[in-house]
Phi, psi and omega in degrees: 000325179298319180295317179297320180299317180297322178298318181297317180299314181298317180296318180298319180298318178298318181294320179297322179296328179274002182059025177070015185239158171226162198276203193247034174295163181300313172226123183236132176252134181229136172274135179220134181284137181303135179099343180269171176262153177222137177252126178261115190278125180291338183090356179269146170268333178198139178282151177269164186295335183253013182289141168236122185239131178230135175251130179234158183224143169081179183295332181271002180052050181287129180289122182243343179200150185208141176231129172238102186295320181301317181272359182055046184242124176241116187229133171245131181259075190271003176263358177287167177053050177061024174076021184293339180260006184302126179061023181239355185253134176226132178255135175279120187282000176253319185251342183082004177297153184245132175246132174250120183259161176049054186294146172231179180297337179291343182265000175285138179151194183262128176250131179245131181250122176248116176250103187058251181257357182269138181236133174237152179237142179227140179244122181257123178247129185252136174259142170295144185294322182230135177272175178263144175253122185235136180245149177212147176279139181308130180097340179276173175261154177220139179251128176259112192274123179288343183071009174272144172271330177198139178283152176271162185296336182255011183288141169236122184239133177229137174249130179233156183224142168217141184288317182230164185303321184276351180289161175277148177286128179252129179291124181242342179201150186207141174233126175239098185296317179302324180268358182054048184240125177240116188228134169244133182259081190282340186268000177287163176053049177061025174075021183293340179258007184300128180061023182238355184252135177226130178256135175279118187283000176255319186251342183081004177296153183243132176246132175251121182258160177049054186294146171230177179295343177293339182267001177284132180159203184256126176249132182242126179250122176247117176252104187057253181246019177248134184238132174240156180231151178227136172255118182256128177246131179247117182256134173274130181265125171249140177229144183213146176283139182306131181100338180274174178258156178218144179245129175260112191275124180290337183084001180267149171265335177204141183276153169223143173063248193226142179226138175229137173250131179232152179241132181273120178224114181052047175071006175253127179269101186270129178292122180243344178200150186206142175231129174236101185296326184300322180256008179053047184244125178240117187228133170245132181258074190272003177262358179286165177053050177061025174074022182292341178258006184301127179061024182239353185253134176225133178255136174280118188284357176256317185255341183082003177297153184247131178247131178245121182256161177049053185294148171230175179295342176292342181267359176288141178148201184259134177241136181241129176249120177253116177251104189057250181252003180264141181240133173245151184237142178227141173245125183248126174251130178247118187261146173291178177305142179291154167249102182284132180238130177249141181216145178283138181305131182099337179275175178261154175233135183251122180251111190271123180291337183088357179269148172268329177198138179281151176277164185296336183255011185286143170235126181236134176233137171250127180235153186229140169079181183294334182272002180054046182289127179289122181244341179201149185207143174231128173237101186295321182299319180273359182054047184240124178239115189228133170245132182260081190283339187268359177289163176053049177060026174075020184294339180259007183301127179062023182238354185253135176227128179256135173277115187284000177257319185251343183081002178295155185239136174242131175251120183258161176049052185296147171230178179294342176292342182265007179280135178150195183265129174251122184252128178254122179241125183238118176259120188243157171060046177284134182260358179208167182305127186297338179291343181263006184238151174291142173305318181293331177290327179291330187273052176259150179307138183089347181241351187222136172218159185210153176218158174228138178240123177262113184260126173245139182242122181248157182278191181300000000 
């Protein structure tokens, strides 16, 4: 949210510098944030005594404002088009410029200005005031929802991506309904989206599969002249058995300048370790948070990676690594002692969540194997129960059953391919839609619990 806020501030400052107006090019496109006012400049410094000025809007060229200087008549037709311009139009009585106040997506489109026999066109593009923040676990798929139930026959939809705020937006997917064309540009940006993009041919929503940290960034959706934005965060999941050690890898071969490690606890990012190369200072703050990290933190003095020893469930949660101005995120799950389960090949195995009934805000995930592959998920708030049967070459196809009351998982018709570790992650007591929160934010003490089941499958 902080990143999105900074973007809004910068955009507003730019708009203020432009005085909310745009010039007299033959066709001019301007971005404007929803809810703000915009002035469309006629290009005149002063109207002449015989000038007739008309402002029109949309494909039907609907007359919305008119000035007849000779008759000293200034008129706004704000009840046309179902009243979308009512109490929103203002005419400048000296220049004839038009201001649209309290803009909404209905005001996006082409405005035509006729000054006597001369015609100019302006295109207004509106941005949503706030974008969505979406989190996904590394390797999982994520869907960016267009919020359309169905596209219209004349819709043009474009998806763009940029890694950082200052980067240029790169077109990665496009739908042109009039031309019946659905296109994904998988080879852009060094092919990071190759075989990973899927477009919904009914709604225009975009799904990114097999996510990596390369897919983390800003996604921009333009539907005709309306623009929405999404911030995607990709968290790497680390899991460790209680009592063991875990290393959070900085990804560096050698440090430069400054590194900070922070731990998320109840939405506060607490500084737990810091390196300042310039002053040759390596510091661990192991007495913070009631000393839960005391004598447990070790910093690698070459790479800046962080090692946590003698882990307990108190160390589960989100870790943030800031390298200069870049931030990386890690989610750590600390599991209790395993419950080993043995099952005869062909039989079913029941993995008990331990719950008698899920709460309305619960999110439950079942993951399998060393890669923590998501195989089943329940989101009670969204009333969504999903089994991902086609992952891992379809080994779980038609074999997974979720209990919609307790979240327990049953694997039927087991084979040796189903042998391994099943990890249960339960996010509890969510106060807002989980799609708007970081995975690492959810994994705070009191909100997150986990179990692991080691399943062995034996023959006849």
